[in-house]
mmCIF file of C-alpha atoms in Angstrom:
data_model
loop_
_atom_site.group_PDB
_atom_site.id
_atom_site.type_symbol
_atom_site.label_atom_id
_atom_site.label_comp_id
_atom_site.label_asym_id
_atom_site.label_seq_id
_atom_site.Cartn_x
_atom_site.Cartn_y
_atom_site.Cartn_z
ATOM 1 C CA UNK A 896 8.060 0.325 -140.284
ATOM 2 C CA UNK A 897 11.195 1.401 -141.188
ATOM 3 C CA UNK A 898 9.806 3.488 -144.474
ATOM 4 C CA UNK A 899 7.374 5.169 -142.068
ATOM 5 C CA UNK A 900 10.451 6.651 -139.892
ATOM 6 C CA UNK A 901 11.877 7.884 -143.211
ATOM 7 C CA UNK A 902 8.551 9.378 -144.280
ATOM 8 C CA UNK A 903 8.022 11.176 -141.409
ATOM 9 C CA UNK A 904 11.580 12.065 -141.398
ATOM 10 C CA UNK A 905 11.265 13.880 -144.705
ATOM 11 C CA UNK A 906 8.305 15.155 -144.272
ATOM 12 C CA UNK A 907 9.030 17.155 -141.020
ATOM 13 C CA UNK A 908 12.219 18.007 -143.389
ATOM 14 C CA UNK A 909 10.320 19.135 -146.121
ATOM 15 C CA UNK A 910 7.613 21.350 -143.733
ATOM 16 C CA UNK A 911 10.287 23.238 -141.718
ATOM 17 C CA UNK A 912 12.341 23.621 -144.173
ATOM 18 C CA UNK A 913 15.466 23.812 -141.941
ATOM 19 C CA UNK A 914 17.923 23.540 -145.055
ATOM 20 C CA UNK A 915 18.200 24.349 -148.435
ATOM 21 C CA UNK A 916 21.396 22.291 -148.841
ATOM 22 C CA UNK A 917 19.867 19.228 -151.068
ATOM 23 C CA UNK A 918 23.503 17.222 -150.523
ATOM 24 C CA UNK A 919 23.808 18.320 -146.165
ATOM 25 C CA UNK A 920 20.046 16.896 -146.088
ATOM 26 C CA UNK A 921 20.593 13.692 -147.987
ATOM 27 C CA UNK A 922 23.200 13.301 -145.861
ATOM 28 C CA UNK A 923 21.817 13.450 -142.865
ATOM 29 C CA UNK A 924 19.041 11.079 -143.942
ATOM 30 C CA UNK A 925 21.310 8.355 -145.152
ATOM 31 C CA UNK A 926 22.998 9.263 -141.791
ATOM 32 C CA UNK A 927 18.905 8.370 -139.915
ATOM 33 C CA UNK A 928 18.591 5.788 -142.197
ATOM 34 C CA UNK A 929 21.781 3.636 -141.080
ATOM 35 C CA UNK A 930 20.683 4.242 -137.765
ATOM 36 C CA UNK A 931 17.452 3.011 -137.950
ATOM 37 C CA UNK A 932 18.976 0.067 -139.772
ATOM 38 C CA UNK A 933 21.275 -0.744 -136.630
ATOM 39 C CA UNK A 934 18.585 -0.376 -134.010
ATOM 40 C CA UNK A 935 16.954 -3.055 -136.207
ATOM 41 C CA UNK A 936 19.244 -5.340 -136.089
ATOM 42 C CA UNK A 937 19.764 -4.734 -132.274
ATOM 43 C CA UNK A 938 16.100 -5.681 -131.962
ATOM 44 C CA UNK A 939 16.804 -8.841 -134.352
ATOM 45 C CA UNK A 940 20.036 -9.566 -132.113
ATOM 46 C CA UNK A 941 18.050 -9.279 -128.637
ATOM 47 C CA UNK A 942 15.210 -10.968 -129.817
ATOM 48 C CA UNK A 943 17.313 -14.585 -129.501
ATOM 49 C CA UNK A 944 19.403 -13.471 -126.525
ATOM 50 C CA UNK A 945 18.212 -16.362 -124.416
ATOM 51 C CA UNK A 946 18.513 -19.426 -126.814
ATOM 52 C CA UNK A 947 21.460 -21.643 -126.567
ATOM 53 C CA UNK A 948 24.572 -22.228 -128.200
ATOM 54 C CA UNK A 949 25.180 -24.938 -131.364
ATOM 55 C CA UNK A 950 28.461 -26.613 -131.626
ATOM 56 C CA UNK A 951 28.743 -28.563 -134.970
ATOM 57 C CA UNK A 952 32.052 -30.650 -134.984
ATOM 58 C CA UNK A 953 33.661 -32.199 -132.414
ATOM 59 C CA UNK A 954 36.339 -32.956 -133.946
ATOM 60 C CA UNK A 955 40.223 -32.668 -132.707
ATOM 61 C CA UNK A 956 39.843 -28.898 -132.853
ATOM 62 C CA UNK A 957 36.318 -28.979 -132.617
ATOM 63 C CA UNK A 958 36.141 -30.790 -129.450
ATOM 64 C CA UNK A 959 38.532 -28.372 -127.219
ATOM 65 C CA UNK A 960 37.104 -25.390 -128.839
ATOM 66 C CA UNK A 961 33.450 -26.561 -127.843
ATOM 67 C CA UNK A 962 34.527 -27.603 -124.164
ATOM 68 C CA UNK A 963 36.080 -23.913 -123.545
ATOM 69 C CA UNK A 964 32.707 -22.113 -125.134
ATOM 70 C CA UNK A 965 30.524 -24.060 -122.538
ATOM 71 C CA UNK A 966 32.704 -23.448 -119.808
ATOM 72 C CA UNK A 967 32.514 -20.003 -120.582
ATOM 73 C CA UNK A 968 29.063 -18.991 -121.661
ATOM 74 C CA UNK A 969 25.423 -19.583 -119.769
ATOM 75 C CA UNK A 970 23.083 -20.173 -122.275
ATOM 76 C CA UNK A 971 22.554 -24.089 -122.675
ATOM 77 C CA UNK A 972 25.105 -25.780 -125.010
ATOM 78 C CA UNK A 973 23.943 -28.490 -128.254
ATOM 79 C CA UNK A 974 26.430 -30.274 -130.022
ATOM 80 C CA UNK A 975 25.834 -32.238 -133.150
ATOM 81 C CA UNK A 976 28.471 -34.738 -134.915
ATOM 82 C CA UNK A 977 28.373 -37.472 -137.050
ATOM 83 C CA UNK A 978 30.458 -39.780 -134.878
ATOM 84 C CA UNK A 979 27.825 -40.231 -131.742
ATOM 85 C CA UNK A 980 30.255 -41.700 -129.390
ATOM 86 C CA UNK A 981 32.138 -38.597 -129.761
ATOM 87 C CA UNK A 982 29.252 -36.175 -128.978
ATOM 88 C CA UNK A 983 27.931 -38.480 -126.025
ATOM 89 C CA UNK A 984 31.480 -38.162 -124.676
ATOM 90 C CA UNK A 985 31.282 -34.782 -124.862
ATOM 91 C CA UNK A 986 28.364 -34.808 -123.053
ATOM 92 C CA UNK A 987 29.476 -36.863 -120.106
ATOM 93 C CA UNK A 988 32.049 -34.540 -119.317
ATOM 94 C CA UNK A 989 30.337 -30.985 -119.786
ATOM 95 C CA UNK A 990 27.129 -29.684 -118.003
ATOM 96 C CA UNK A 991 24.223 -28.586 -119.823
ATOM 97 C CA UNK A 992 24.796 -30.301 -122.814
ATOM 98 C CA UNK A 993 22.403 -31.588 -125.099
ATOM 99 C CA UNK A 994 22.520 -33.583 -128.265
ATOM 100 C CA UNK A 995 20.889 -32.667 -131.656
ATOM 101 C CA UNK A 996 19.802 -35.571 -134.205
ATOM 102 C CA UNK A 997 20.880 -33.286 -137.191
ATOM 103 C CA UNK A 998 22.085 -29.795 -137.659
ATOM 104 C CA UNK A 999 18.393 -28.818 -138.735
ATOM 105 C CA UNK A 1000 17.575 -29.812 -135.456
ATOM 106 C CA UNK A 1001 20.179 -27.851 -133.842
ATOM 107 C CA UNK A 1002 19.759 -24.925 -136.055
ATOM 108 C CA UNK A 1003 15.777 -24.627 -134.749
ATOM 109 C CA UNK A 1004 17.680 -24.657 -131.262
ATOM 110 C CA UNK A 1005 20.084 -22.328 -131.108
ATOM 111 C CA UNK A 1006 20.993 -18.618 -131.959
ATOM 112 C CA UNK A 1007 24.706 -18.535 -132.459
ATOM 113 C CA UNK A 1008 25.825 -21.894 -134.558
ATOM 114 C CA UNK A 1009 29.302 -22.535 -134.310
ATOM 115 C CA UNK A 1010 30.703 -25.287 -136.755
ATOM 116 C CA UNK A 1011 34.859 -26.582 -136.815
ATOM 117 C CA UNK A 1012 34.624 -29.229 -139.793
ATOM 118 C CA UNK A 1013 37.721 -30.512 -142.127
ATOM 119 C CA UNK A 1014 36.816 -30.106 -145.690
ATOM 120 C CA UNK A 1015 34.648 -27.864 -148.055
ATOM 121 C CA UNK A 1016 32.075 -30.632 -148.469
ATOM 122 C CA UNK A 1017 31.461 -31.142 -144.556
ATOM 123 C CA UNK A 1018 30.558 -27.587 -144.463
ATOM 124 C CA UNK A 1019 28.152 -27.966 -147.922
ATOM 125 C CA UNK A 1020 26.538 -30.942 -145.834
ATOM 126 C CA UNK A 1021 26.034 -29.295 -142.444
ATOM 127 C CA UNK A 1022 24.998 -25.838 -143.797
ATOM 128 C CA UNK A 1023 22.904 -26.779 -147.070
ATOM 129 C CA UNK A 1024 22.478 -30.802 -146.961
ATOM 130 C CA UNK A 1025 18.705 -32.629 -146.595
ATOM 131 C CA UNK A 1026 19.011 -32.051 -142.841
ATOM 132 C CA UNK A 1027 21.579 -28.883 -143.246
ATOM 133 C CA UNK A 1028 20.933 -26.125 -140.225
ATOM 134 C CA UNK A 1029 19.818 -23.941 -143.486
ATOM 135 C CA UNK A 1030 16.437 -26.191 -142.795
ATOM 136 C CA UNK A 1031 15.982 -25.270 -138.944
ATOM 137 C CA UNK A 1032 17.952 -21.791 -139.030
ATOM 138 C CA UNK A 1033 15.194 -18.733 -137.663
ATOM 139 C CA UNK A 1034 15.624 -15.179 -138.846
ATOM 140 C CA UNK A 1035 18.831 -13.451 -136.839
ATOM 141 C CA UNK A 1036 20.980 -16.510 -135.922
ATOM 142 C CA UNK A 1037 24.322 -16.354 -136.091
ATOM 143 C CA UNK A 1038 26.562 -18.829 -137.817
ATOM 144 C CA UNK A 1039 30.468 -18.979 -137.597
ATOM 145 C CA UNK A 1040 31.899 -21.511 -139.889
ATOM 146 C CA UNK A 1041 35.694 -22.049 -138.086
ATOM 147 C CA UNK A 1042 36.550 -24.514 -140.829
ATOM 148 C CA UNK A 1043 39.500 -23.744 -143.435
ATOM 149 C CA UNK A 1044 37.856 -24.499 -146.826
ATOM 150 C CA UNK A 1045 37.926 -23.087 -150.285
ATOM 151 C CA UNK A 1046 37.175 -19.269 -150.804
ATOM 152 C CA UNK A 1047 34.548 -19.473 -152.961
ATOM 153 C CA UNK A 1048 32.713 -22.244 -151.275
ATOM 154 C CA UNK A 1049 32.860 -20.299 -148.117
ATOM 155 C CA UNK A 1050 31.445 -17.398 -149.671
ATOM 156 C CA UNK A 1051 28.303 -19.053 -151.763
ATOM 157 C CA UNK A 1052 27.434 -21.079 -147.844
ATOM 158 C CA UNK A 1053 27.539 -17.806 -146.098
ATOM 159 C CA UNK A 1054 25.523 -15.945 -148.576
ATOM 160 C CA UNK A 1055 22.932 -18.459 -148.936
ATOM 161 C CA UNK A 1056 22.372 -18.520 -144.759
ATOM 162 C CA UNK A 1057 21.769 -14.894 -145.081
ATOM 163 C CA UNK A 1058 19.553 -15.438 -147.560
ATOM 164 C CA UNK A 1059 17.314 -17.687 -145.565
ATOM 165 C CA UNK A 1060 17.352 -15.064 -142.978
ATOM 166 C CA UNK A 1061 20.355 -15.774 -140.911
ATOM 167 C CA UNK A 1062 23.419 -14.039 -140.350
ATOM 168 C CA UNK A 1063 26.877 -15.719 -141.420
ATOM 169 C CA UNK A 1064 30.761 -15.112 -140.811
ATOM 170 C CA UNK A 1065 33.954 -16.770 -141.920
ATOM 171 C CA UNK A 1066 36.361 -17.354 -138.928
ATOM 172 C CA UNK A 1067 38.574 -19.902 -139.842
ATOM 173 C CA UNK A 1068 41.445 -20.515 -137.280
ATOM 174 C CA UNK A 1069 45.365 -20.995 -136.435
ATOM 175 C CA UNK A 1070 47.079 -22.141 -133.664
ATOM 176 C CA UNK A 1071 46.680 -25.912 -133.836
ATOM 177 C CA UNK A 1072 45.336 -28.442 -131.300
ATOM 178 C CA UNK A 1073 47.542 -26.948 -128.638
ATOM 179 C CA UNK A 1074 45.929 -23.693 -129.125
ATOM 180 C CA UNK A 1075 42.605 -25.385 -128.922
ATOM 181 C CA UNK A 1076 43.732 -27.088 -125.650
ATOM 182 C CA UNK A 1077 44.513 -23.380 -124.336
ATOM 183 C CA UNK A 1078 42.629 -21.058 -125.277
ATOM 184 C CA UNK A 1079 45.082 -19.097 -127.245
ATOM 185 C CA UNK A 1080 43.834 -19.740 -130.789
ATOM 186 C CA UNK A 1081 43.904 -16.430 -133.693
ATOM 187 C CA UNK A 1082 40.485 -16.571 -135.700
ATOM 188 C CA UNK A 1083 40.459 -14.570 -138.882
ATOM 189 C CA UNK A 1084 37.182 -12.807 -139.162
ATOM 190 C CA UNK A 1085 35.395 -12.151 -142.675
ATOM 191 C CA UNK A 1086 31.801 -10.409 -142.693
ATOM 192 C CA UNK A 1087 29.428 -8.655 -144.185
ATOM 193 C CA UNK A 1088 29.422 -6.069 -141.680
ATOM 194 C CA UNK A 1089 31.178 -4.802 -138.349
ATOM 195 C CA UNK A 1090 27.974 -5.896 -136.418
ATOM 196 C CA UNK A 1091 28.215 -8.921 -137.311
ATOM 197 C CA UNK A 1092 31.870 -9.010 -136.556
ATOM 198 C CA UNK A 1093 31.420 -7.689 -132.946
ATOM 199 C CA UNK A 1094 28.698 -10.078 -132.180
ATOM 200 C CA UNK A 1095 30.704 -13.221 -133.208
ATOM 201 C CA UNK A 1096 33.562 -12.340 -131.453
ATOM 202 C CA UNK A 1097 31.894 -12.550 -127.855
ATOM 203 C CA UNK A 1098 32.421 -16.261 -128.615
ATOM 204 C CA UNK A 1099 35.363 -16.546 -130.443
ATOM 205 C CA UNK A 1100 37.079 -14.914 -127.178
ATOM 206 C CA UNK A 1101 36.104 -17.320 -125.393
ATOM 207 C CA UNK A 1102 37.880 -20.409 -127.451
ATOM 208 C CA UNK A 1103 41.385 -18.185 -128.456
ATOM 209 C CA UNK A 1104 43.227 -15.267 -127.781
ATOM 210 C CA UNK A 1105 43.244 -13.245 -130.754
ATOM 211 C CA UNK A 1106 39.907 -12.693 -133.229
ATOM 212 C CA UNK A 1107 41.016 -10.556 -136.335
ATOM 213 C CA UNK A 1108 38.453 -9.013 -138.694
ATOM 214 C CA UNK A 1109 39.950 -9.478 -141.773
ATOM 215 C CA UNK A 1110 37.483 -7.471 -144.194
ATOM 216 C CA UNK A 1111 34.242 -9.075 -146.289
ATOM 217 C CA UNK A 1112 33.284 -12.278 -146.534
ATOM 218 C CA UNK A 1113 35.881 -13.820 -146.988
ATOM 219 C CA UNK A 1114 38.622 -12.572 -146.567
ATOM 220 C CA UNK A 1115 39.458 -14.747 -143.051
ATOM 221 C CA UNK A 1116 39.696 -17.852 -145.287
ATOM 222 C CA UNK A 1117 42.015 -15.970 -147.523
ATOM 223 C CA UNK A 1118 43.994 -15.077 -144.639
ATOM 224 C CA UNK A 1119 44.160 -18.699 -143.197
ATOM 225 C CA UNK A 1120 45.652 -20.356 -146.298
ATOM 226 C CA UNK A 1121 48.197 -16.955 -147.073
ATOM 227 C CA UNK A 1122 49.511 -18.721 -143.044
ATOM 228 C CA UNK A 1123 49.268 -22.043 -144.192
ATOM 229 C CA UNK A 1124 51.227 -21.606 -146.761
ATOM 230 C CA UNK A 1125 53.803 -19.829 -144.885
ATOM 231 C CA UNK A 1126 53.272 -22.444 -142.203
ATOM 232 C CA UNK A 1127 53.922 -25.141 -144.285
ATOM 233 C CA UNK A 1128 57.522 -23.570 -146.255
ATOM 234 C CA UNK A 1129 58.664 -23.382 -142.425
ATOM 235 C CA UNK A 1130 57.765 -26.683 -141.374
ATOM 236 C CA UNK A 1131 59.741 -28.042 -144.143
ATOM 237 C CA UNK A 1132 62.668 -25.572 -143.617
ATOM 238 C CA UNK A 1133 62.793 -26.705 -140.206
ATOM 239 C CA UNK A 1134 62.826 -30.369 -140.243
ATOM 240 C CA UNK A 1135 65.542 -30.219 -143.219
ATOM 241 C CA UNK A 1136 67.317 -27.929 -140.864
ATOM 242 C CA UNK A 1137 67.048 -30.391 -138.104
ATOM 243 C CA UNK A 1138 68.180 -33.714 -140.144
ATOM 244 C CA UNK A 1139 70.754 -31.976 -141.800
ATOM 245 C CA UNK A 1140 72.599 -30.762 -138.229
ATOM 246 C CA UNK A 1141 71.496 -33.870 -136.592
ATOM 247 C CA UNK A 1142 73.896 -36.069 -139.600
ATOM 248 C CA UNK A 1143 76.316 -33.533 -139.619
ATOM 249 C CA UNK A 1144 76.931 -34.746 -135.035
ATOM 250 C CA UNK A 1145 74.475 -31.648 -133.760
ATOM 251 C CA UNK A 1146 72.478 -32.514 -130.821
ATOM 252 C CA UNK A 1147 69.011 -32.092 -131.898
ATOM 253 C CA UNK A 1148 68.373 -30.128 -128.926
ATOM 254 C CA UNK A 1149 71.714 -28.099 -129.168
ATOM 255 C CA UNK A 1150 70.594 -26.664 -132.685
ATOM 256 C CA UNK A 1151 66.939 -26.387 -131.956
ATOM 257 C CA UNK A 1152 68.558 -23.847 -128.662
ATOM 258 C CA UNK A 1153 70.431 -21.942 -131.266
ATOM 259 C CA UNK A 1154 68.171 -22.001 -133.658
ATOM 260 C CA UNK A 1155 65.469 -20.510 -130.927
ATOM 261 C CA UNK A 1156 67.616 -17.822 -130.311
ATOM 262 C CA UNK A 1157 68.582 -16.488 -133.744
ATOM 263 C CA UNK A 1158 67.307 -15.819 -137.099
ATOM 264 C CA UNK A 1159 66.157 -19.144 -137.795
ATOM 265 C CA UNK A 1160 63.104 -18.750 -135.218
ATOM 266 C CA UNK A 1161 59.499 -19.562 -136.067
ATOM 267 C CA UNK A 1162 56.493 -21.202 -134.720
ATOM 268 C CA UNK A 1163 57.571 -24.707 -136.125
ATOM 269 C CA UNK A 1164 61.193 -24.851 -134.197
ATOM 270 C CA UNK A 1165 60.165 -23.311 -131.472
ATOM 271 C CA UNK A 1166 56.717 -24.810 -130.751
ATOM 272 C CA UNK A 1167 56.154 -27.722 -133.094
ATOM 273 C CA UNK A 1168 59.628 -28.950 -133.671
ATOM 274 C CA UNK A 1169 59.660 -31.973 -135.727
ATOM 275 C CA UNK A 1170 62.487 -33.747 -134.130
ATOM 276 C CA UNK A 1171 61.045 -35.714 -130.379
ATOM 277 C CA UNK A 1172 61.839 -34.876 -127.419
ATOM 278 C CA UNK A 1173 63.342 -31.257 -128.224
ATOM 279 C CA UNK A 1174 60.344 -29.599 -127.271
ATOM 280 C CA UNK A 1175 58.355 -31.136 -124.823
ATOM 281 C CA UNK A 1176 55.376 -29.839 -125.318
ATOM 282 C CA UNK A 1177 54.959 -30.978 -129.188
ATOM 283 C CA UNK A 1178 53.805 -33.694 -130.857
ATOM 284 C CA UNK A 1179 56.350 -34.901 -131.953
ATOM 285 C CA UNK A 1180 57.666 -35.432 -127.993
ATOM 286 C CA UNK A 1181 54.013 -37.224 -127.549
ATOM 287 C CA UNK A 1182 54.698 -39.510 -130.504
ATOM 288 C CA UNK A 1183 53.233 -37.311 -132.563
ATOM 289 C CA UNK A 1184 49.881 -37.137 -131.332
ATOM 290 C CA UNK A 1185 48.184 -34.176 -131.683
ATOM 291 C CA UNK A 1186 50.030 -32.877 -134.203
ATOM 292 C CA UNK A 1187 48.499 -31.115 -137.517
ATOM 293 C CA UNK A 1188 47.428 -34.244 -140.301
ATOM 294 C CA UNK A 1189 49.599 -34.149 -142.934
ATOM 295 C CA UNK A 1190 46.020 -34.772 -145.350
ATOM 296 C CA UNK A 1191 44.654 -31.505 -143.935
ATOM 297 C CA UNK A 1192 47.957 -29.882 -145.150
ATOM 298 C CA UNK A 1193 47.862 -31.271 -148.302
ATOM 299 C CA UNK A 1194 44.256 -30.253 -148.138
ATOM 300 C CA UNK A 1195 45.238 -26.744 -147.305
ATOM 301 C CA UNK A 1196 48.245 -26.432 -149.803
ATOM 302 C CA UNK A 1197 45.285 -27.531 -152.926
ATOM 303 C CA UNK A 1198 43.155 -24.405 -151.717
ATOM 304 C CA UNK A 1199 46.614 -22.525 -151.218
ATOM 305 C CA UNK A 1200 47.383 -23.991 -155.563
ATOM 306 C CA UNK A 1201 43.698 -23.090 -156.221
ATOM 307 C CA UNK A 1202 43.470 -19.639 -154.932
ATOM 308 C CA UNK A 1203 46.651 -18.293 -157.362
ATOM 309 C CA UNK A 1204 45.332 -19.767 -159.749
ATOM 310 C CA UNK A 1205 42.288 -17.918 -159.723
ATOM 311 C CA UNK A 1206 44.661 -14.823 -158.287
ATOM 312 C CA UNK A 1207 47.345 -15.528 -161.133
ATOM 313 C CA UNK A 1208 49.508 -15.346 -158.032
ATOM 314 C CA UNK A 1209 53.114 -17.023 -159.270
ATOM 315 C CA UNK A 1210 53.979 -19.579 -156.707
ATOM 316 C CA UNK A 1211 57.638 -20.871 -156.350
ATOM 317 C CA UNK A 1212 58.252 -23.124 -153.389
ATOM 318 C CA UNK A 1213 54.463 -23.619 -152.930
ATOM 319 C CA UNK A 1214 53.912 -24.943 -155.799
ATOM 320 C CA UNK A 1215 56.511 -27.493 -154.747
#
């Protein structure tokens, strides 16, 4: 159909001899070609509009993200998690929810799939495994991966999804569990085109406050590891400064109030201060419940190290 449209435009142009300027003709033809392709994309998207939204990974972040997405969406909602008790808990707390038997089962029923998983291996398994998403995906289904994983793995998985007929974006998140609970997360998005980004943004905006297009596939992951490198360094700095102040006899609440109205202020000091009872809403004031696990930060710093080696970028503080 697409080729026939182009043939008709070319024939019409040649017969009417509207312009002898070849360059101008080719430019016009290119624009019309792009328009037709976009219309085909929108047509494909429209064919999946009435299907369900799927969510894979109901961990500390995913559970809250899925809850907001479900509450703000009219479509049927399907979930999958390796921990069946967690999936049952989510279903019991939210209406119009069904539980898939596998990622492939979920993919066969959904038009949009969101994943929030801990590591690269989990993402590969969920999408490309024996019962992975790719085994049940249909044409035009949009896959949004909000996991923080290796950049090369993210790009590879996305390309395999696209090769199978689906669409894919990487959309890692920042804001922690508190942000997931309050739906104030920031999503850093990498996509093959703006159409995929805009389509993903509709759903991401229901789970967060900021949705930023960072560039091509993998760009979201690149932005995320840079952010987490800075987070790790700032958290260590805040912990050391608070510890030093307390050993010098300062009240930690007083010290924190000074830092948070001075040049040392940062997210690690004014929102997630590591000293208990300094910030009432911080995980440290709740026996560190809901905080970012050290092993996950270590994983992220491993991703930072790999990216630095690949790009030949020196890291002085990050390498420590």
